[in-house]
Tab-separated table of C-alpha atoms in Angstrom:
chain	number	residue	atom	x	y	z
A	1	UNK	CA	-8.709	28.625	-3.246
A	2	UNK	CA	-8.316	29.734	0.266
A	3	UNK	CA	-7.816	33.394	0.621
A	4	UNK	CA	-5.701	34.315	-2.370
A	5	UNK	CA	-3.821	30.955	-2.379
A	6	UNK	CA	-4.336	28.533	-5.208
A	7	UNK	CA	-4.278	25.029	-3.672
A	8	UNK	CA	-2.741	22.016	-5.376
A	9	UNK	CA	-3.032	18.725	-3.399
A	10	UNK	CA	0.037	16.815	-4.589
A	11	UNK	CA	-1.202	13.350	-3.615
A	12	UNK	CA	-4.643	11.812	-3.230
A	13	UNK	CA	-5.898	8.233	-3.255
A	14	UNK	CA	-9.234	6.587	-3.983
A	15	UNK	CA	-8.327	3.559	-1.852
A	16	UNK	CA	-9.950	0.218	-2.090
A	17	UNK	CA	-9.510	-0.846	1.590
A	18	UNK	CA	-12.391	-3.393	1.554
A	19	UNK	CA	-11.320	-6.773	2.962
A	20	UNK	CA	-12.397	-8.494	-0.226
A	21	UNK	CA	-9.435	-6.663	-1.908
A	22	UNK	CA	-6.791	-8.197	0.393
A	23	UNK	CA	-4.365	-10.712	-1.121
A	24	UNK	CA	-1.639	-10.977	1.474
A	25	UNK	CA	-3.629	-11.802	4.544
A	26	UNK	CA	-2.336	-10.202	7.652
A	27	UNK	CA	0.061	-7.871	5.785
A	28	UNK	CA	-2.743	-6.344	3.749
A	29	UNK	CA	-4.950	-6.042	6.831
A	30	UNK	CA	-2.103	-4.535	8.813
A	31	UNK	CA	-1.514	-1.760	6.306
A	32	UNK	CA	-5.253	-1.084	6.014
A	33	UNK	CA	-5.434	-0.797	9.820
A	34	UNK	CA	-2.421	1.479	9.826
A	35	UNK	CA	-4.197	3.840	7.390
A	36	UNK	CA	-7.307	3.737	9.484
A	37	UNK	CA	-5.263	4.398	12.652
A	38	UNK	CA	-3.625	7.433	11.001
A	39	UNK	CA	-7.089	8.654	10.047
A	40	UNK	CA	-8.518	8.326	13.567
A	41	UNK	CA	-5.388	9.629	15.223
A	42	UNK	CA	-4.903	12.710	13.066
A	43	UNK	CA	-8.401	13.797	12.134
A	44	UNK	CA	-10.141	16.460	14.051
A	45	UNK	CA	-13.610	16.326	15.639
A	46	UNK	CA	-16.361	16.258	12.987
A	47	UNK	CA	-13.959	14.992	10.321
A	48	UNK	CA	-13.220	11.554	11.826
A	49	UNK	CA	-14.910	8.400	10.693
A	50	UNK	CA	-15.256	6.296	13.824
A	51	UNK	CA	-16.675	3.116	12.360
A	52	UNK	CA	-14.026	0.902	10.621
A	53	UNK	CA	-16.561	-0.467	8.108
A	54	UNK	CA	-17.308	3.103	6.889
A	55	UNK	CA	-13.603	3.746	6.219
A	56	UNK	CA	-12.272	0.294	5.203
A	57	UNK	CA	-14.281	0.257	1.952
A	58	UNK	CA	-13.845	0.788	-1.789
A	59	UNK	CA	-13.840	4.602	-2.158
A	60	UNK	CA	-15.169	5.841	-5.490
A	61	UNK	CA	-13.512	8.514	-7.609
A	62	UNK	CA	-16.644	10.636	-7.417
A	63	UNK	CA	-16.553	10.521	-3.670
A	64	UNK	CA	-12.881	11.559	-3.702
A	65	UNK	CA	-13.513	14.402	-6.122
A	66	UNK	CA	-16.405	15.807	-4.034
A	67	UNK	CA	-14.246	15.687	-0.869
A	68	UNK	CA	-11.477	17.587	-2.573
A	69	UNK	CA	-13.338	20.121	-4.707
A	70	UNK	CA	-16.617	20.702	-2.928
A	71	UNK	CA	-15.923	20.003	0.771
A	72	UNK	CA	-12.529	21.649	0.801
A	73	UNK	CA	-10.562	24.514	-0.709
A	74	UNK	CA	-8.489	22.393	-3.049
A	75	UNK	CA	-8.325	23.554	-6.685
A	76	UNK	CA	-6.333	20.789	-8.433
A	77	UNK	CA	-5.242	17.378	-7.167
A	78	UNK	CA	-2.902	14.579	-8.107
A	79	UNK	CA	-4.068	10.985	-8.059
A	80	UNK	CA	-1.571	8.086	-7.932
A	81	UNK	CA	-1.871	4.577	-9.330
A	82	UNK	CA	-0.599	2.406	-6.481
A	83	UNK	CA	1.413	-0.665	-7.427
A	84	UNK	CA	0.819	-2.823	-4.324
A	85	UNK	CA	-0.598	-5.825	-6.214
A	86	UNK	CA	1.198	-8.273	-3.886
A	87	UNK	CA	-0.999	-6.995	-1.061
A	88	UNK	CA	-4.185	-5.949	-2.820
A	89	UNK	CA	-5.823	-7.331	-5.888
A	90	UNK	CA	-6.131	-3.819	-7.500
A	91	UNK	CA	-2.930	-2.461	-6.041
A	92	UNK	CA	-4.906	-0.361	-3.538
A	93	UNK	CA	-5.537	2.468	-6.003
A	94	UNK	CA	-6.219	0.922	-9.409
A	95	UNK	CA	-5.234	1.925	-12.890
A	96	UNK	CA	-8.981	1.662	-13.721
A	97	UNK	CA	-9.932	4.273	-11.193
A	98	UNK	CA	-7.150	6.540	-12.437
A	99	UNK	CA	-8.363	6.177	-15.963
A	100	UNK	CA	-11.900	7.076	-14.771
A	101	UNK	CA	-10.482	10.205	-13.047
A	102	UNK	CA	-8.737	11.124	-16.274
A	103	UNK	CA	-11.972	10.816	-18.216
A	104	UNK	CA	-14.371	12.510	-15.738
A	105	UNK	CA	-12.150	15.321	-14.366
A	106	UNK	CA	-9.456	16.266	-16.823
A	107	UNK	CA	-9.374	19.924	-15.620
A	108	UNK	CA	-9.161	18.978	-11.932
A	109	UNK	CA	-6.691	16.116	-11.652
A	110	UNK	CA	-3.238	15.261	-12.713
A	111	UNK	CA	-2.321	11.585	-12.472
A	112	UNK	CA	0.783	9.494	-11.783
A	113	UNK	CA	1.492	6.022	-13.126
A	114	UNK	CA	2.600	3.393	-10.644
A	115	UNK	CA	4.702	0.239	-11.029
A	116	UNK	CA	6.771	-2.126	-8.846
A	117	UNK	CA	10.448	-1.952	-9.842
A	118	UNK	CA	11.033	-5.422	-8.412
A	119	UNK	CA	9.060	-6.810	-11.342
A	120	UNK	CA	12.023	-5.969	-13.622
A	121	UNK	CA	11.279	-5.942	-17.317
A	122	UNK	CA	7.555	-6.456	-16.597
A	123	UNK	CA	7.632	-3.092	-14.741
A	124	UNK	CA	9.101	-1.379	-17.774
A	125	UNK	CA	6.382	-2.841	-20.069
A	126	UNK	CA	3.694	-1.919	-17.553
A	127	UNK	CA	5.013	1.644	-17.386
A	128	UNK	CA	4.854	1.944	-21.133
A	129	UNK	CA	1.220	0.695	-21.118
A	130	UNK	CA	0.216	3.141	-18.347
A	131	UNK	CA	1.912	6.091	-20.091
A	132	UNK	CA	-0.004	5.383	-23.267
A	133	UNK	CA	-3.323	5.028	-21.432
A	134	UNK	CA	-2.968	7.815	-18.821
A	135	UNK	CA	-0.566	10.432	-20.168
A	136	UNK	CA	0.691	10.807	-16.565
A	137	UNK	CA	2.502	13.750	-15.110
A	138	UNK	CA	4.696	11.503	-12.961
A	139	UNK	CA	5.548	8.043	-11.586
A	140	UNK	CA	4.710	6.748	-8.061
A	141	UNK	CA	6.984	4.144	-6.494
A	142	UNK	CA	7.059	2.203	-3.248
A	143	UNK	CA	10.529	1.208	-1.843
A	144	UNK	CA	9.438	-2.331	-1.005
A	145	UNK	CA	7.058	-5.172	-1.966
A	146	UNK	CA	5.868	-8.404	-0.317
A	147	UNK	CA	7.210	-11.275	-2.410
A	148	UNK	CA	6.655	-15.003	-2.729
A	149	UNK	CA	4.292	-17.376	-0.969
A	150	UNK	CA	5.478	-16.072	2.434
A	151	UNK	CA	4.996	-12.455	1.420
A	152	UNK	CA	8.439	-11.503	2.465
A	153	UNK	CA	8.940	-7.714	2.743
A	154	UNK	CA	11.660	-6.935	0.220
A	155	UNK	CA	13.148	-3.529	-0.290
A	156	UNK	CA	15.118	-1.917	-3.102
A	157	UNK	CA	17.109	1.339	-3.319
A	158	UNK	CA	16.639	4.357	-5.489
A	159	UNK	CA	20.367	4.370	-6.306
A	160	UNK	CA	20.447	0.744	-7.453
A	161	UNK	CA	21.778	0.675	-11.039
A	162	UNK	CA	20.230	-2.741	-11.672
A	163	UNK	CA	16.675	-2.283	-10.252
A	164	UNK	CA	15.994	1.474	-10.238
A	165	UNK	CA	18.059	3.020	-12.968
A	166	UNK	CA	16.538	1.077	-15.926
A	167	UNK	CA	13.089	2.277	-14.754
A	168	UNK	CA	14.238	5.866	-14.504
A	169	UNK	CA	15.785	5.642	-17.925
A	170	UNK	CA	12.527	4.288	-19.374
A	171	UNK	CA	10.538	7.027	-17.650
A	172	UNK	CA	12.787	9.613	-19.103
A	173	UNK	CA	12.439	8.168	-22.582
A	174	UNK	CA	8.617	8.189	-22.162
A	175	UNK	CA	8.635	11.831	-21.178
A	176	UNK	CA	8.039	11.410	-17.429
A	177	UNK	CA	10.072	13.914	-15.499
A	178	UNK	CA	8.711	13.577	-11.935
A	179	UNK	CA	9.395	10.496	-9.792
A	180	UNK	CA	7.622	10.292	-6.409
A	181	UNK	CA	8.702	7.707	-3.899
A	182	UNK	CA	7.068	6.767	-0.587
A	183	UNK	CA	9.580	7.338	2.205
A	184	UNK	CA	9.671	8.085	5.982
A	185	UNK	CA	6.585	6.065	6.861
A	186	UNK	CA	6.879	2.262	7.062
A	187	UNK	CA	3.908	0.395	5.660
A	188	UNK	CA	3.062	-1.522	8.796
A	189	UNK	CA	5.249	-3.568	11.117
A	190	UNK	CA	8.067	-4.053	8.590
A	191	UNK	CA	11.826	-3.332	8.506
A	192	UNK	CA	12.656	0.352	8.422
A	193	UNK	CA	15.632	0.318	6.052
A	194	UNK	CA	13.758	0.814	2.669
A	195	UNK	CA	11.976	3.897	4.031
A	196	UNK	CA	15.115	5.830	4.699
A	197	UNK	CA	16.163	8.660	2.337
A	198	UNK	CA	19.897	7.984	2.022
A	199	UNK	CA	19.343	6.534	-1.500
A	200	UNK	CA	17.761	9.616	-2.976
A	201	UNK	CA	20.953	11.488	-3.666
A	202	UNK	CA	22.383	8.727	-5.800
A	203	UNK	CA	19.325	8.796	-8.030
A	204	UNK	CA	19.200	12.584	-8.196
A	205	UNK	CA	22.879	12.720	-9.133
A	206	UNK	CA	22.617	9.998	-11.815
A	207	UNK	CA	19.485	11.558	-13.359
A	208	UNK	CA	19.790	15.307	-12.983
A	209	UNK	CA	17.084	15.952	-15.694
A	210	UNK	CA	14.505	14.080	-13.532
A	211	UNK	CA	12.875	15.410	-10.342
A	212	UNK	CA	12.598	13.273	-7.240
A	213	UNK	CA	9.672	13.781	-4.812
A	214	UNK	CA	10.101	12.511	-1.297
A	215	UNK	CA	6.535	11.536	-0.203
A	216	UNK	CA	5.831	11.928	3.538
A	217	UNK	CA	8.804	14.293	3.763
A	218	UNK	CA	9.547	15.233	7.381
A	219	UNK	CA	7.704	12.360	9.074
A	220	UNK	CA	11.098	10.868	9.933
A	221	UNK	CA	14.737	11.343	8.901
A	222	UNK	CA	14.097	15.005	9.021
A	223	UNK	CA	17.692	16.387	8.740
A	224	UNK	CA	18.620	13.705	6.128
A	225	UNK	CA	15.602	14.828	4.025
A	226	UNK	CA	16.378	18.482	4.493
A	227	UNK	CA	20.025	17.868	3.464
A	228	UNK	CA	18.834	16.177	0.209
A	229	UNK	CA	16.770	19.265	-0.559
A	230	UNK	CA	19.722	21.555	-0.078
A	231	UNK	CA	22.261	19.426	-2.021
A	232	UNK	CA	20.256	18.473	-5.107
A	233	UNK	CA	18.197	21.039	-7.171
A	234	UNK	CA	16.030	18.158	-8.446
A	235	UNK	CA	14.830	16.840	-5.013
A	236	UNK	CA	11.553	18.005	-3.535
A	237	UNK	CA	9.375	17.135	-0.547
A	238	UNK	CA	5.705	16.191	-0.549
A	239	UNK	CA	3.941	16.787	2.877
A	240	UNK	CA	1.475	13.871	2.665
A	241	UNK	CA	0.493	12.818	6.206
A	242	UNK	CA	3.012	15.324	7.541
A	243	UNK	CA	0.591	18.118	6.720
A	244	UNK	CA	-2.244	16.422	8.530
A	245	UNK	CA	-0.237	16.627	11.764
A	246	UNK	CA	-1.104	20.322	12.018
A	247	UNK	CA	-4.719	19.512	13.111
A	248	UNK	CA	-3.923	17.584	16.367
A	249	UNK	CA	-0.142	17.523	16.561
A	250	UNK	CA	0.772	21.072	15.698
A	251	UNK	CA	4.119	21.096	17.437
A	252	UNK	CA	5.172	17.942	15.575
A	253	UNK	CA	4.155	19.583	12.289
A	254	UNK	CA	5.890	22.813	13.181
A	255	UNK	CA	9.152	21.041	14.014
A	256	UNK	CA	9.042	19.042	10.775
A	257	UNK	CA	8.399	22.181	8.688
A	258	UNK	CA	11.063	24.193	10.489
A	259	UNK	CA	13.524	21.387	9.928
A	260	UNK	CA	12.822	21.379	6.170
A	261	UNK	CA	12.904	25.216	5.933
A	262	UNK	CA	16.232	25.232	7.860
A	263	UNK	CA	17.962	23.319	5.129
A	264	UNK	CA	16.511	24.721	1.904
A	265	UNK	CA	13.876	27.313	2.407
A	266	UNK	CA	10.262	27.054	1.201
A	267	UNK	CA	10.559	26.617	-2.547
A	268	UNK	CA	10.778	22.804	-2.675
A	269	UNK	CA	8.054	21.914	-0.199
A	270	UNK	CA	4.703	20.812	-1.681
A	271	UNK	CA	1.373	20.236	0.097
A	272	UNK	CA	-0.198	16.859	-0.064
A	273	UNK	CA	-3.176	15.617	1.934
A	274	UNK	CA	-3.223	11.914	1.080
A	275	UNK	CA	-7.040	12.085	0.967
A	276	UNK	CA	-8.939	9.811	1.636
A	277	UNK	CA	-6.502	8.984	4.434
A	278	UNK	CA	-7.985	11.979	6.132
A	279	UNK	CA	-10.282	14.904	5.145
A	280	UNK	CA	-8.089	17.657	3.661
A	281	UNK	CA	-10.001	20.748	4.801
A	282	UNK	CA	-9.024	21.045	8.519
A	283	UNK	CA	-5.313	20.969	7.793
A	284	UNK	CA	-5.514	23.528	4.863
A	285	UNK	CA	-7.716	25.827	6.882
A	286	UNK	CA	-5.546	25.773	9.933
A	287	UNK	CA	-2.329	26.233	7.925
A	288	UNK	CA	-3.634	29.201	6.020
A	289	UNK	CA	-5.665	30.958	8.676
A	290	UNK	CA	-3.892	30.274	11.965
A	291	UNK	CA	-0.431	28.695	11.667
A	292	UNK	CA	2.793	30.451	12.656
A	293	UNK	CA	6.068	28.957	13.737
A	294	UNK	CA	6.698	29.467	17.479
A	295	UNK	CA	9.606	31.845	18.142
A	296	UNK	CA	12.073	29.071	19.068
A	297	UNK	CA	11.443	27.368	15.699
A	298	UNK	CA	11.693	30.616	13.747
A	299	UNK	CA	15.279	30.730	15.002
A	300	UNK	CA	15.687	27.153	13.669
A	301	UNK	CA	14.001	27.760	10.291
A	302	UNK	CA	15.505	31.162	9.816
A	303	UNK	CA	12.184	32.579	8.745
A	304	UNK	CA	8.500	32.837	9.599
A	305	UNK	CA	5.823	31.124	7.591
A	306	UNK	CA	4.387	34.310	5.906
A	307	UNK	CA	1.391	34.343	3.558
A	308	UNK	CA	3.866	34.316	0.677
A	309	UNK	CA	5.504	31.157	2.019
A	310	UNK	CA	2.088	29.546	2.523
A	311	UNK	CA	1.052	30.315	-1.078
A	312	UNK	CA	4.275	28.656	-2.277
A	313	UNK	CA	3.734	25.532	-0.213
A	314	UNK	CA	-0.012	25.162	-0.908
A	315	UNK	CA	0.189	25.417	-4.631
A	316	UNK	CA	2.774	27.579	-6.297
A	317	UNK	CA	5.675	25.153	-5.751
A	318	UNK	CA	3.846	22.198	-7.233
A	319	UNK	CA	2.606	24.290	-10.091
A	320	UNK	CA	6.206	25.184	-11.033
A	321	UNK	CA	7.341	21.553	-10.489
A	322	UNK	CA	4.684	20.134	-12.749
A	323	UNK	CA	4.499	22.931	-15.283
A	324	UNK	CA	0.953	24.119	-14.369
A	325	UNK	CA	-0.173	27.501	-15.570
A	326	UNK	CA	-2.171	28.671	-12.539
A	327	UNK	CA	-4.034	31.422	-14.333
A	328	UNK	CA	-5.171	29.018	-17.087
A	329	UNK	CA	-6.111	26.383	-14.528
A	330	UNK	CA	-8.209	28.949	-12.617
A	331	UNK	CA	-10.013	29.799	-15.784
A	332	UNK	CA	-10.789	26.195	-16.722
A	333	UNK	CA	-12.399	25.422	-13.335
A	334	UNK	CA	-14.044	28.755	-12.538
A	335	UNK	CA	-17.512	27.648	-13.632
A	336	UNK	CA	-17.464	23.908	-13.434
A	337	UNK	CA	-19.887	21.873	-11.448
A	338	UNK	CA	-17.687	21.737	-8.389
A	339	UNK	CA	-17.094	25.517	-8.298
A	340	UNK	CA	-20.800	26.158	-8.650
A	341	UNK	CA	-21.656	23.789	-5.842
A	342	UNK	CA	-18.927	25.078	-3.573
A	343	UNK	CA	-20.083	28.652	-4.138
A	344	UNK	CA	-23.312	27.728	-2.304
A	345	UNK	CA	-21.319	26.903	0.825
A	346	UNK	CA	-19.232	23.814	1.709
A	347	UNK	CA	-21.370	20.796	2.839
A	348	UNK	CA	-20.323	18.725	5.800
A	349	UNK	CA	-17.563	16.131	5.435
A	350	UNK	CA	-18.169	12.901	3.580
A	351	UNK	CA	-21.523	14.120	2.231
A	352	UNK	CA	-21.271	12.322	-1.203
A	353	UNK	CA	-24.436	10.518	-2.275
A	354	UNK	CA	-24.068	8.503	-5.546
A	355	UNK	CA	-27.710	8.959	-6.506
A	356	UNK	CA	-27.698	12.702	-6.053
A	357	UNK	CA	-24.352	13.821	-7.363
A	358	UNK	CA	-23.336	13.296	-10.893
A	359	UNK	CA	-20.606	14.950	-13.074
């Protein structure tokens, strides 16, 4: 917690960015370098890893957990299986790591399955297998994949009745209610079209009993994203990467947040750090302790970001979205190993040592 705010990080990744994991040559390297560039560009002093070889590695789940629950004020987090097997041998965040997270930290993590809809019936079968193994709280999707020997960047739409709708129908039958899709942030030097948000409404309308979570909400297509929030009760925004802007690009963050608040108020905006893309603590700390909308943006948003609004964004909204009982969650983690270690004071960033830290 930070102050009296219970913090849920709605998206985290134990990336495998090591070059030995690359399958698609320059495309895999380009995306890895983009992630590293976002890290160096948006991380504050003392929280930035300068050496590429220290960042472009295979991050362990224990390292991720320590960053989240000892080095920062996060209480619960969501880890996504990433289905980028055409780029990375393990998809970038593997099913195996997510299974390990499930086993080691059941009280600290929720998990999302992840499949590539362009795989057709194979994606449906894979989803069934992941649901059986993981008991996930949601499904993570990317709007494009790199196909064939030439690794052609190929997009698909969330409102496509042939590609998307069979997957949503299967998710519904399997008990998955929350569908998160990467939007607003192209994965390297690729066509922009798949990352637009104009396809969300068709999915939300066709599947009103499912929730659709726009990941990277507000990074681009701000008014279009806000309009989706206002029109459809089952559309939400996840601030992965967007939230990190507050550390070094505060005006950009403020404009994005004001634009989302303008359309639909605070109740559908959820915090996400994207750790390990960057360390989560500086953004959370600045948002809770220091952030206010400038007066000109208060007039845009129609409100100020009060402590009540901050509590909603940092954790209460996601708890409601995912059916988390905050009081029960607090009780489960109150005396675990992470809470005990954090009670002694937060260590410096990236302090994990495999030989000295076991859970």
